Tab-separated table of C-alpha atoms in Angstrom:
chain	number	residue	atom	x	y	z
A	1	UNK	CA	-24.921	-25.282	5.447
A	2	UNK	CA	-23.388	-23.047	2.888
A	3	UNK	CA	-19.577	-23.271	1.754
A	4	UNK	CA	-16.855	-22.005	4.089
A	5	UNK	CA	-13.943	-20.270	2.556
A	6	UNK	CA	-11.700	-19.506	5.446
A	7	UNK	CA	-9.892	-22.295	5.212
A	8	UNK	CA	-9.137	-21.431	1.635
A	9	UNK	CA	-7.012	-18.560	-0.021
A	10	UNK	CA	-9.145	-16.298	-1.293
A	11	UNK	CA	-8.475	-13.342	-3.853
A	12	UNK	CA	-11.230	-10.939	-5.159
A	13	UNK	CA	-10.601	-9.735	-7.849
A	14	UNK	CA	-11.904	-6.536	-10.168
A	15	UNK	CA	-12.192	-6.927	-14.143
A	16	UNK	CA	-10.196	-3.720	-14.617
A	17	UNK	CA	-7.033	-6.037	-13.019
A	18	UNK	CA	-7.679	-9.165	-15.047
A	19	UNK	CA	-8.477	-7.424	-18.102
A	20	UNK	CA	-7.346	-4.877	-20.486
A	21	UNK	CA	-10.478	-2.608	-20.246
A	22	UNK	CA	-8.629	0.514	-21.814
A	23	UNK	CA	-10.923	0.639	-24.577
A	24	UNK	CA	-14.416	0.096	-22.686
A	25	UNK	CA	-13.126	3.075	-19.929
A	26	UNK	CA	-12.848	5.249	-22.501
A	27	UNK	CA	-16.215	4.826	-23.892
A	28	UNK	CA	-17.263	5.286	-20.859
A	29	UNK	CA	-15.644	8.963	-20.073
A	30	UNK	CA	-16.094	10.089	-23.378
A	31	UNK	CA	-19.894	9.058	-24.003
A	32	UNK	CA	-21.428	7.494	-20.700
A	33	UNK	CA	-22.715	4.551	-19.338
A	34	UNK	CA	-25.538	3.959	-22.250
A	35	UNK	CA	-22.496	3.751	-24.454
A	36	UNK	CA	-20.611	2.139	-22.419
A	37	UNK	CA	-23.426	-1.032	-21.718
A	38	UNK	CA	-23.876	-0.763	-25.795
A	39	UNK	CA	-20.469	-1.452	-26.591
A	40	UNK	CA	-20.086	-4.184	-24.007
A	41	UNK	CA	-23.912	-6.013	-25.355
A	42	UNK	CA	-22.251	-5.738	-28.706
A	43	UNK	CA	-19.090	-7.430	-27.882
A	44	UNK	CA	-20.471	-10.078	-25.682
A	45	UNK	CA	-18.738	-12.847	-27.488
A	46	UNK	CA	-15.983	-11.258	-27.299
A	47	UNK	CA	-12.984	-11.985	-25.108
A	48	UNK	CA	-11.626	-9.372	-23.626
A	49	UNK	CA	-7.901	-9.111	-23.561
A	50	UNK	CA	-5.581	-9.914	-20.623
A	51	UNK	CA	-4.807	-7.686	-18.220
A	52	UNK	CA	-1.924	-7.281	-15.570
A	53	UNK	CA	-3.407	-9.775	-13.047
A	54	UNK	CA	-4.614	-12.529	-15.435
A	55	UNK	CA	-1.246	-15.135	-15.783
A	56	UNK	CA	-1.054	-14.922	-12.181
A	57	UNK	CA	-4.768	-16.345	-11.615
A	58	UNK	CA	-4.561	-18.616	-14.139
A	59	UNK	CA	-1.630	-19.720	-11.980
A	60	UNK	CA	-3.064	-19.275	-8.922
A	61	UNK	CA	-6.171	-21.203	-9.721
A	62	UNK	CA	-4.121	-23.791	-11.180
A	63	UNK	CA	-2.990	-24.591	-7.949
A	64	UNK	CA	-6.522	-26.666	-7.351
A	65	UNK	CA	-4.635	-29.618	-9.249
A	66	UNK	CA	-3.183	-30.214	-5.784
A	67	UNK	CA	-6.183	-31.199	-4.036
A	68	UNK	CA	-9.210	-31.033	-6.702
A	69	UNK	CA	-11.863	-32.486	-4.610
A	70	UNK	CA	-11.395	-29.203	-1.731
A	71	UNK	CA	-9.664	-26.891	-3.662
A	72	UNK	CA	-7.382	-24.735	-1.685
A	73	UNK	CA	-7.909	-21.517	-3.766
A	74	UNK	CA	-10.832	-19.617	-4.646
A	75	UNK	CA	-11.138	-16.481	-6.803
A	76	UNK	CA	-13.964	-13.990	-7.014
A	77	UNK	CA	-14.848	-11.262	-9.530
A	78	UNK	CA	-15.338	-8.087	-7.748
A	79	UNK	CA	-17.242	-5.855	-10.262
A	80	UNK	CA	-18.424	-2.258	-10.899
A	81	UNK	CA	-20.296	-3.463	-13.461
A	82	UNK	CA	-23.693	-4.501	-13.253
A	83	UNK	CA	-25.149	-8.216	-13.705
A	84	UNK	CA	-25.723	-7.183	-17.559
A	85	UNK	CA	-22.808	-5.568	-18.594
A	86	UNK	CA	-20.921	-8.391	-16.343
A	87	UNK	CA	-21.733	-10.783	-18.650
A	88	UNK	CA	-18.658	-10.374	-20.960
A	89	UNK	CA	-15.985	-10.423	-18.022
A	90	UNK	CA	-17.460	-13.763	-16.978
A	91	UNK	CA	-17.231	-14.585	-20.883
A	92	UNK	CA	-14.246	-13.602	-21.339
A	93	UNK	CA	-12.841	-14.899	-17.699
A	94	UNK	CA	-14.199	-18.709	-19.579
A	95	UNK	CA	-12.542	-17.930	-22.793
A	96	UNK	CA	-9.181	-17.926	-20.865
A	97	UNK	CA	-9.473	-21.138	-18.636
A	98	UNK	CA	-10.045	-19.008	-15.636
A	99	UNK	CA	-12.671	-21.367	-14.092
A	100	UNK	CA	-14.479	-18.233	-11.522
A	101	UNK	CA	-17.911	-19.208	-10.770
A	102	UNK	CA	-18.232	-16.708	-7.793
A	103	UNK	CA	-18.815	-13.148	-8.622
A	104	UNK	CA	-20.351	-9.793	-7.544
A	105	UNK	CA	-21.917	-7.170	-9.605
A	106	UNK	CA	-22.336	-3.475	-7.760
A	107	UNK	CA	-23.182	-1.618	-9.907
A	108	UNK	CA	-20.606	1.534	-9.651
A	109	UNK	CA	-20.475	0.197	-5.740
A	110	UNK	CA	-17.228	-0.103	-3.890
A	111	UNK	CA	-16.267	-3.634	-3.793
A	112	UNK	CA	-14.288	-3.344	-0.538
A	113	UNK	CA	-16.670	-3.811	2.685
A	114	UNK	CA	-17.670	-6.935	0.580
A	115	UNK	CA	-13.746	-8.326	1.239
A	116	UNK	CA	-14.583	-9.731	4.444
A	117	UNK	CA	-17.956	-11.408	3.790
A	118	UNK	CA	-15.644	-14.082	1.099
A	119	UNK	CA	-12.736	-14.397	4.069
A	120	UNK	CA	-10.644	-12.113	1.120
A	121	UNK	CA	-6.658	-12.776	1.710
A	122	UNK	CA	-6.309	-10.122	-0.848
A	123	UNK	CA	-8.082	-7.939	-3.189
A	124	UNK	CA	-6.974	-6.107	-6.748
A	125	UNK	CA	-8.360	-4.196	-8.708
A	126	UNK	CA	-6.902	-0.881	-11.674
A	127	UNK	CA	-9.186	1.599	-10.120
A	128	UNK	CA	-7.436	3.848	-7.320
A	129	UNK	CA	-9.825	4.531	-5.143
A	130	UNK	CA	-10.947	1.573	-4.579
A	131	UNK	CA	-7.739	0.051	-3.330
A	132	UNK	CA	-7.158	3.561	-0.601
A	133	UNK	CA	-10.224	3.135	0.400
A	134	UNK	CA	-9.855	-0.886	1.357
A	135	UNK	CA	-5.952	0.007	2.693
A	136	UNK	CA	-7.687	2.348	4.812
A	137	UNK	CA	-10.121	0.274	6.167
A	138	UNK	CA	-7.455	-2.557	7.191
A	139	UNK	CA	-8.293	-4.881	4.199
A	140	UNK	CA	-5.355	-6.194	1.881
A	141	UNK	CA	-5.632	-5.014	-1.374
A	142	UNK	CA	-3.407	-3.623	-4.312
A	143	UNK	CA	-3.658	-1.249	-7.539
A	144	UNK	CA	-2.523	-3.023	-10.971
A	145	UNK	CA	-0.327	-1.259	-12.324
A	146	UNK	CA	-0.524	-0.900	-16.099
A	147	UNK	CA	2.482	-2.391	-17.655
A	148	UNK	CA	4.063	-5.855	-18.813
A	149	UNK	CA	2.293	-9.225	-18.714
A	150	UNK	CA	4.176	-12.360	-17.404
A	151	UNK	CA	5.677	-14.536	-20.317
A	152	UNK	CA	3.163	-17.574	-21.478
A	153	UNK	CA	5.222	-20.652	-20.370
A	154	UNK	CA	4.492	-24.243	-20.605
A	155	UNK	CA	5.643	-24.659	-17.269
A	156	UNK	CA	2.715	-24.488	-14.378
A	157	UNK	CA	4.924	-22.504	-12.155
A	158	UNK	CA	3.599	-19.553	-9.432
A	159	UNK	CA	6.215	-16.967	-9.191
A	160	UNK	CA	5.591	-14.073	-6.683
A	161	UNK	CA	7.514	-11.235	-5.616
A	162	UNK	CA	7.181	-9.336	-2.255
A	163	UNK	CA	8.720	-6.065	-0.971
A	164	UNK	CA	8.576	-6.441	2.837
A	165	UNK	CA	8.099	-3.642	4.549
A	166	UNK	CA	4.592	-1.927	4.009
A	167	UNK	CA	3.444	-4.943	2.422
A	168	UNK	CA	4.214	-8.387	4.673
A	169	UNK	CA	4.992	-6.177	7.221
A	170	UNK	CA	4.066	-2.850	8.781
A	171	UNK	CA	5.792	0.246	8.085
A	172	UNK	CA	7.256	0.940	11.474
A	173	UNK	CA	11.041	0.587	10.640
A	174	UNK	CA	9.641	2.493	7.705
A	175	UNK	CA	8.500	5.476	9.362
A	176	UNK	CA	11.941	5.746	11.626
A	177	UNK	CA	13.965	5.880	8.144
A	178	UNK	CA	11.694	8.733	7.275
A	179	UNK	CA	11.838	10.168	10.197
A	180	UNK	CA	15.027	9.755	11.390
A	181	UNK	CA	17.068	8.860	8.210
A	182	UNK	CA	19.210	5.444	7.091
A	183	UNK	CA	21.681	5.690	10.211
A	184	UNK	CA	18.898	5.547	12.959
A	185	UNK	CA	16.967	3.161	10.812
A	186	UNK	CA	20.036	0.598	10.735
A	187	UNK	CA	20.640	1.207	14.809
A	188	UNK	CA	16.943	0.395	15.556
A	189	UNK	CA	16.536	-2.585	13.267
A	190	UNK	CA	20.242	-4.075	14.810
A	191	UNK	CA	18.939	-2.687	18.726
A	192	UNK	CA	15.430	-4.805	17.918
A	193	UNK	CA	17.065	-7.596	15.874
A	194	UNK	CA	15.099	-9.896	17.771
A	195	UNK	CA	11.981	-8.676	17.668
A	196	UNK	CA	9.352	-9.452	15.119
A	197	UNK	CA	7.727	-6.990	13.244
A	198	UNK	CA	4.104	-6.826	13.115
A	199	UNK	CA	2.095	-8.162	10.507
A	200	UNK	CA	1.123	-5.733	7.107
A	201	UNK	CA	-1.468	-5.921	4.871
A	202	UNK	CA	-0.383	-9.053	2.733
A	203	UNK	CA	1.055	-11.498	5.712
A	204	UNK	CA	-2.378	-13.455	5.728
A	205	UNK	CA	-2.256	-13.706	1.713
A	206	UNK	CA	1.701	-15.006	2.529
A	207	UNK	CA	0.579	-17.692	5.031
A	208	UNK	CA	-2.141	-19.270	2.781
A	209	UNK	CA	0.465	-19.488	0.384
A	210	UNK	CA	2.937	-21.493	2.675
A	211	UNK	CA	-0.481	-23.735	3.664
A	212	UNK	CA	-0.063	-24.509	0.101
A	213	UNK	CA	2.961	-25.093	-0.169
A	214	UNK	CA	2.675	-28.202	2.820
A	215	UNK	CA	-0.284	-29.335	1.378
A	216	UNK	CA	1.850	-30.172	-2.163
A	217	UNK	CA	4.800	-31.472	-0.133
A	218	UNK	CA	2.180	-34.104	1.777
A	219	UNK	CA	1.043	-35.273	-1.871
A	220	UNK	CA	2.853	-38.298	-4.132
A	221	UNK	CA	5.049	-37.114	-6.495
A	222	UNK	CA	5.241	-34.183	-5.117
A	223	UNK	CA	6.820	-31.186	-7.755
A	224	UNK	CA	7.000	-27.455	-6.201
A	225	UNK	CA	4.540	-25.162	-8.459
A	226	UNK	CA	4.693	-21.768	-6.090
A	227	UNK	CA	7.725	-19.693	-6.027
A	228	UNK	CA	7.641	-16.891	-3.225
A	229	UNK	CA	10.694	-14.538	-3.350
A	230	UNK	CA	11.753	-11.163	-0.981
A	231	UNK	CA	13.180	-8.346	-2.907
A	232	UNK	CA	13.708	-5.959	-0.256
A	233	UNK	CA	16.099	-2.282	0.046
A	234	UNK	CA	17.118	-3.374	3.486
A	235	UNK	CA	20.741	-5.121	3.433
A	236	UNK	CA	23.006	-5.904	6.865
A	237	UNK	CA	22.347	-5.556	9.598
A	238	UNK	CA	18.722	-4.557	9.313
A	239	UNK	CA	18.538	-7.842	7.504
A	240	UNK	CA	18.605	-10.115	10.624
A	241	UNK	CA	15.000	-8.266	11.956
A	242	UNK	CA	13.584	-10.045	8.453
A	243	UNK	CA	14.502	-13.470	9.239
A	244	UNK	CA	13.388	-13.040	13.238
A	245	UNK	CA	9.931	-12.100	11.351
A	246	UNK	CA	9.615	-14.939	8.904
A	247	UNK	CA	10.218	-17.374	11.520
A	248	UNK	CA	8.255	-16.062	14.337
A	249	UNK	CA	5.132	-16.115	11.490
A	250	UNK	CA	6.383	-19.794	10.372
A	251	UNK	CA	6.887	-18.843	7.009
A	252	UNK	CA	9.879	-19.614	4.327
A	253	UNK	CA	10.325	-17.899	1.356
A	254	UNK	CA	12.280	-19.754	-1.209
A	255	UNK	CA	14.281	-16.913	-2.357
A	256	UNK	CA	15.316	-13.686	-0.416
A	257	UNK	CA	17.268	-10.947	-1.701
A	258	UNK	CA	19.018	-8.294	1.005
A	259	UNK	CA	19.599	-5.681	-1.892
A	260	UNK	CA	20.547	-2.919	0.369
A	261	UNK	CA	19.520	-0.052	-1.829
A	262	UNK	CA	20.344	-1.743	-5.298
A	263	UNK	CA	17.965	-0.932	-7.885
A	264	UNK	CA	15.091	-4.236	-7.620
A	265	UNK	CA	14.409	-3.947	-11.421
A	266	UNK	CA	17.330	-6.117	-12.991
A	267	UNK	CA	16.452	-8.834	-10.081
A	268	UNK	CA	13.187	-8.692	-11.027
A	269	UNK	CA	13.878	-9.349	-14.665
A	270	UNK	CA	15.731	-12.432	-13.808
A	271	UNK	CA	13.351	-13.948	-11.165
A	272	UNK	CA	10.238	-13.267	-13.708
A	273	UNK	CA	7.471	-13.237	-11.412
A	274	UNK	CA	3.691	-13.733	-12.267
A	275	UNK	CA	3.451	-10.507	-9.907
A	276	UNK	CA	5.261	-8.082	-7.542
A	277	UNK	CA	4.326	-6.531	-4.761
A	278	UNK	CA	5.880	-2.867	-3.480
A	279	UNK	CA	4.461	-0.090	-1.436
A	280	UNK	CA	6.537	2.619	-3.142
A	281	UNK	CA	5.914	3.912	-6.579
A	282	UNK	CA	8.796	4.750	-7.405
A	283	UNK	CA	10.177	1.288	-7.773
A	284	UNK	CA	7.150	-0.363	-9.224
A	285	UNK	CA	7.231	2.232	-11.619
A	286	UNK	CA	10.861	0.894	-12.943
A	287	UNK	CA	9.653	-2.796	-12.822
A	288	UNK	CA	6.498	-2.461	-14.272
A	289	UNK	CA	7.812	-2.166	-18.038
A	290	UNK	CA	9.625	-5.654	-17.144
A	291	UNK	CA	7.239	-7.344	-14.478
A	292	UNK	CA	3.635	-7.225	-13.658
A	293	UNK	CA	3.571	-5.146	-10.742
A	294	UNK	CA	1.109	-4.120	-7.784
A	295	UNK	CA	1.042	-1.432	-5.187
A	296	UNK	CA	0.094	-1.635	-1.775
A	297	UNK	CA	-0.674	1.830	-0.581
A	298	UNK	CA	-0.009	1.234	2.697
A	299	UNK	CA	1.954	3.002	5.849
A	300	UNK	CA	4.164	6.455	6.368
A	301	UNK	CA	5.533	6.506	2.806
A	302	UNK	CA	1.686	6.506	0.919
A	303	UNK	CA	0.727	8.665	3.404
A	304	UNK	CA	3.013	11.080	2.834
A	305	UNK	CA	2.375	11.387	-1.187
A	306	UNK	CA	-1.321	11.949	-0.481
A	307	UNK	CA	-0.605	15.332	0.959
């Protein structure tokens, strides 16, 4: 019987998120994919540097010192590469303590309809279109934003950062604040206070977490290594539909901010997160000079920039 993942979290990953492959792309638009598989044969020993993703799955995977003997996480290289020019992420993914023994080579193939075949809780990758076309498909995945690394620390904390809506959950208070504007959106959240909002794209990657999270609690000497926060716009009232959410899911985040349209950035600066998570550019472009950042191009607002 072969090995069953969904009762692990599971992130898929693409080399152009865990590494810095700004030199090897442009090879590759300049002079082609013979180039492009020379330089990489050439360099084979040669570690490629980190990229936006890596501290946070060097965290994540740390997380198997929990329970080593059924480790809780498992990470997957998604690649575009092929099984030959592979060969150096997997070097270089060694070369950092990343221990990934799972991988998949497509050869210029989209990575996404793969997602559900590893039980995928989330999926990242630098290129674009491969992260629109696995939002639009229902599958939870985010774009890397070039930017800042997280610090090296000697510390084995997880830090993560969510927006909430678009991203734990749907847009649909979203869309009336489009729509409608900040007044309606306040009456409706305050009307349906009670009501929990539906689930968005990274809910099922938040859950695995919090399955984590019990499972270190239950173990002797227990010390806390993941550190979810909320940095959201919304502030009062619209901040009482958030909580009605969390709990309806069963879920606890350790920190939650109601910002109520302060800039996140200088938050995020403090809280130092191995990752953030926003649907809307324009704040992950702020916070990705400070924090390593990741957009979900999900719901009303994404929509909306694509025409």
């Amino acid at each position: 019987m072969g090995l069953d993942l969904t009762s692990r979290l599971v992130v898929g990953v693409a080399s152009s998120a865990l590494f810095d492959l700004r030199e090897e792309d442009a090879i590759f638009e300049r002079e082609g994919t013979d180039a492009y598989r020379a330089h990489q044969r050439a360099r084979l020993d040669d570690p490629l540097a980190p990229g936006v993703a890596l501290p946070f799955v060097k965290r994540l995977l740390g997380l198997n010192a929990v329970r080593p003997q059924d480790p809780p996480v498992e990470v997957i290289l998604l690649s575009r590469n092929d099984p030959d020019t592979g060969r150096r992420a997997m070097r270089s993914a060694a070369h950092h303590g990343l221990p990934i023994g799972r991988a998949a080579f497509l050869s210029g193939g989209d990575p996404h309809p793969f997602l559900p075949a590893f039980d995928c809780e989330l999926f990242l990758s630098a290129h674009e279109p491969h992260i629109r076309a696995a939002i639009a498909a229902g599958r939870p995945a985010g774009l890397a934003i070039p930017g800042a690394l997280a610090e090296e620390t000697a510390d084995d904390q997880l830090r993560i950062a969510f927006d909430f809506d678009g991203v734990l959950a749907d847009d649909g208070s979203e869309a009336i604040f489009q729509s409608d504007g900040i007044d309606a959106f306040r009456a409706h959240e305050h009307a349906h206070r009670d009501a929990p909002l539906s689930p968005g794209p990274l809910k099922p990657f938040l859950s695995r977490l919090a399955a984590i999270q019990t499972l270190e609690r239950s173990t002797e000497g227990y010390a806390p290594r993941i550190e979810t926060a909320l940095v959201t716009a919304r502030g009062a009232p619209a901040h009482e539909r958030v909580v009605t959410t969390l709990e309806s899911w069963g879920v606890r985040l350790d920190q939650v901010f109601f910002l109520g349209g302060v800039e996140k950035t200088e938050v995020l600066k403090t809280l130092k997160p191995h990752i953030f998570f926003d649907d809307q550019r324009a704040h992950l472009d702020r916070a990705a000079a400070h924090v390593p950042s990741v957009h979900i191009p999900f719901g009303v607002k994404n929509k909306a920039a694509e025409e």
